[in-house]
Amino acid sequence: MLIGGAWIEKEEKIDVLNPYDGSVAGQISKGTREDVDLAVSAAKQGLEQMRELTAGERAAILLRAAGRMKEEQEQLARLIAQEVGKTITEARGEVARAINTFALSSEEAKRIHGETIPMDAAPAGKGKFGFYIRVPVGIIAAISPFNFPLNLVAHKIAPALAAGNAVVVKPATVAPLIALELGRILMDCGLPTHALNIVTGPGSEIGDALCSHPDVRMVTFTGSLAVGEGICRTAGLKKITMELGSNSPVILMDDADIEVAVRKIRTGGYALAGQVCISTQRVIVHRAVWDEFMSKIVPAVSSLKMGDPLEDTTELGPMVTASELRRAKEWIDEAVAGGARLECGGKTDGSFLTPAVITGEVRTSKVWTSELFAPAIVVVPAEDLDEAILLANDSAYGLQAGIFTRRIHDAFRASREIETGGVMVNDVPTFRVDHMPYGGVKSSGLGREGPRFAVEEMTDIRVVSFCEGL
Ligand code: NAP
């Protein structure tokens, strides 16, 4: 663990397993509540150190870290592939994005603005000159999931540091190694010793201590709904951002370009074995193009090449753990027992779930109502856009959605009426670039990430009023 600029090793360790072959990819220390306390008090000093830095200096550190990650790109990608089981191609993509997230955050450090306030617009403001500035919130607890163990940590650390905060990170226990590597890189790049602290260990044992700590002013969490709701209860009066799950829908209208939609869904539904928060899960297809879509999607999905994640040609990696594999298989079996049909896949094969397309009676099954988080899509028909939007909104979640259509008024209507954090036109919901505002509505969360928007979340507004006449 990284606490107060020192690498701390505990006697009790946790093995980090490679999901592909079960080999040990590394070991981490099992942190305790006492370690959390140490990390938070180190962060208190870190906050003082960060106050000494100018915006330009903070920007320079983040940019140096981006450069260092670029130099080490291939080793970082291999480590991600080994601890998460995502393909090396996906892991390289994640490192490239994390570099960009740091570079973008470096830019944001230089444009944290306030505004003047026309105080004398109110009678009591006569003779007053007012403005507001943005100040760091203080110590931020950053809790991250397994599926993008570098870029999602980057989305928390980089804007937090850009804004002058100090951070305590708790990475996911199944994939914590790359976060520790990022800590090493930031220390090498001149980040003040106490500004970034990383505590490893089971969230169920140390999470509460971190989230409820009175010196922590903000919790930024990415993970599942159940854990997120628990954190909201224990955190108390703190700023919170919650980036939670979804069962993202995509609508294919009767004028959709089916070739393009199939190609994009083949990626959007199955990248990282479907373990992506904006994975394309629910596909709503206009009846007029149902046959064409089904005749193309099933062979396209069946052709996904499963295999060793470290091989360049592999397209589909394993599920992250045996228990996640079991859960996903159970949900699919339950759906089939309830009247769903498997058009392909849905079987276990070692640590893999074969890529599935599910149709039939699905609306009451978990594969439709919950976040499946597995390489599978659920396809249902719709008569028209009215019904398609109703189906898209038939969810407790609302992170991102997609619609394929050439009719601009349908695209606008979908953008207005789907209850979600983002609508991707002629694309899958799985589309994201790192500078856009990203986050959900309903059970998908609170607040937005993307460096510019995260900096807003991670700063407080302070009003200053000058009285001109004494
Ligand atoms: P998870 O089980 O909720 O875990 C996320 C993090 O929370 C881990 O670091 C975990 O630690 C920690 N944690 C567990 N219990 C805790 C507690 N009581 N207090 C504080 N922290 C606790 O999620 P996951 O399985 O890693 O990731 C998958 C989920 O993340 C999916 O639902 C996915 O949709 C969501 N996700 C959302 C986004 C987004 O931006 N909206 C992006 C990616 C993923 P341990 O690992 O030690 O249990």
PDB file of C-alpha atoms in Angstrom, residues 1 8-14 27-32 35 173 180 199-202 206:
ATOM      1  CA  MET A   1       0.000   0.000   0.000  1.00  0.00           C
ATOM      2  CA  ILE A   8       3.767  -0.407   3.303  1.00  0.00           C
ATOM      3  CA  GLU A   9       3.632  -4.184   3.317  1.00  0.00           C
ATOM      4  CA  LYS A  10       1.413  -6.106   5.703  1.00  0.00           C
ATOM      5  CA  GLU A  11       1.955  -9.644   6.813  1.00  0.00           C
ATOM      6  CA  GLU A  12      -1.467 -10.744   5.715  1.00  0.00           C
ATOM      7  CA  LYS A  13      -1.680 -10.946   1.916  1.00  0.00           C
ATOM      8  CA  ILE A  14      -4.338 -11.511  -0.746  1.00  0.00           C
ATOM      9  CA  GLN A  27      -0.153 -10.216  -4.217  1.00  0.00           C
ATOM     10  CA  ILE A  28      -1.446  -7.308  -2.204  1.00  0.00           C
ATOM     11  CA  SER A  29      -1.451  -6.455   1.461  1.00  0.00           C
ATOM     12  CA  LYS A  30      -4.691  -6.896   3.331  1.00  0.00           C
ATOM     13  CA  GLY A  31      -5.229  -3.441   4.791  1.00  0.00           C
ATOM     14  CA  THR A  32      -7.154  -2.793   7.983  1.00  0.00           C
ATOM     15  CA  ASP A  35      -4.427   1.548   7.776  1.00  0.00           C
ATOM     16  CA  THR A 173      -9.492  -6.390  -4.662  1.00  0.00           C
ATOM     17  CA  LEU A 180      -0.419   0.580  -7.299  1.00  0.00           C
ATOM     18  CA  VAL A 199      -5.068   1.273   0.707  1.00  0.00           C
ATOM     19  CA  THR A 200      -5.769  -2.273  -0.469  1.00  0.00           C
ATOM     20  CA  GLY A 201      -8.065  -4.831   1.105  1.00  0.00           C
ATOM     21  CA  PRO A 202     -11.678  -6.014   1.103  1.00  0.00           C
ATOM     22  CA  ILE A 206     -12.384  -1.374   5.292  1.00  0.00           C
TER      23      ILE A 206
END
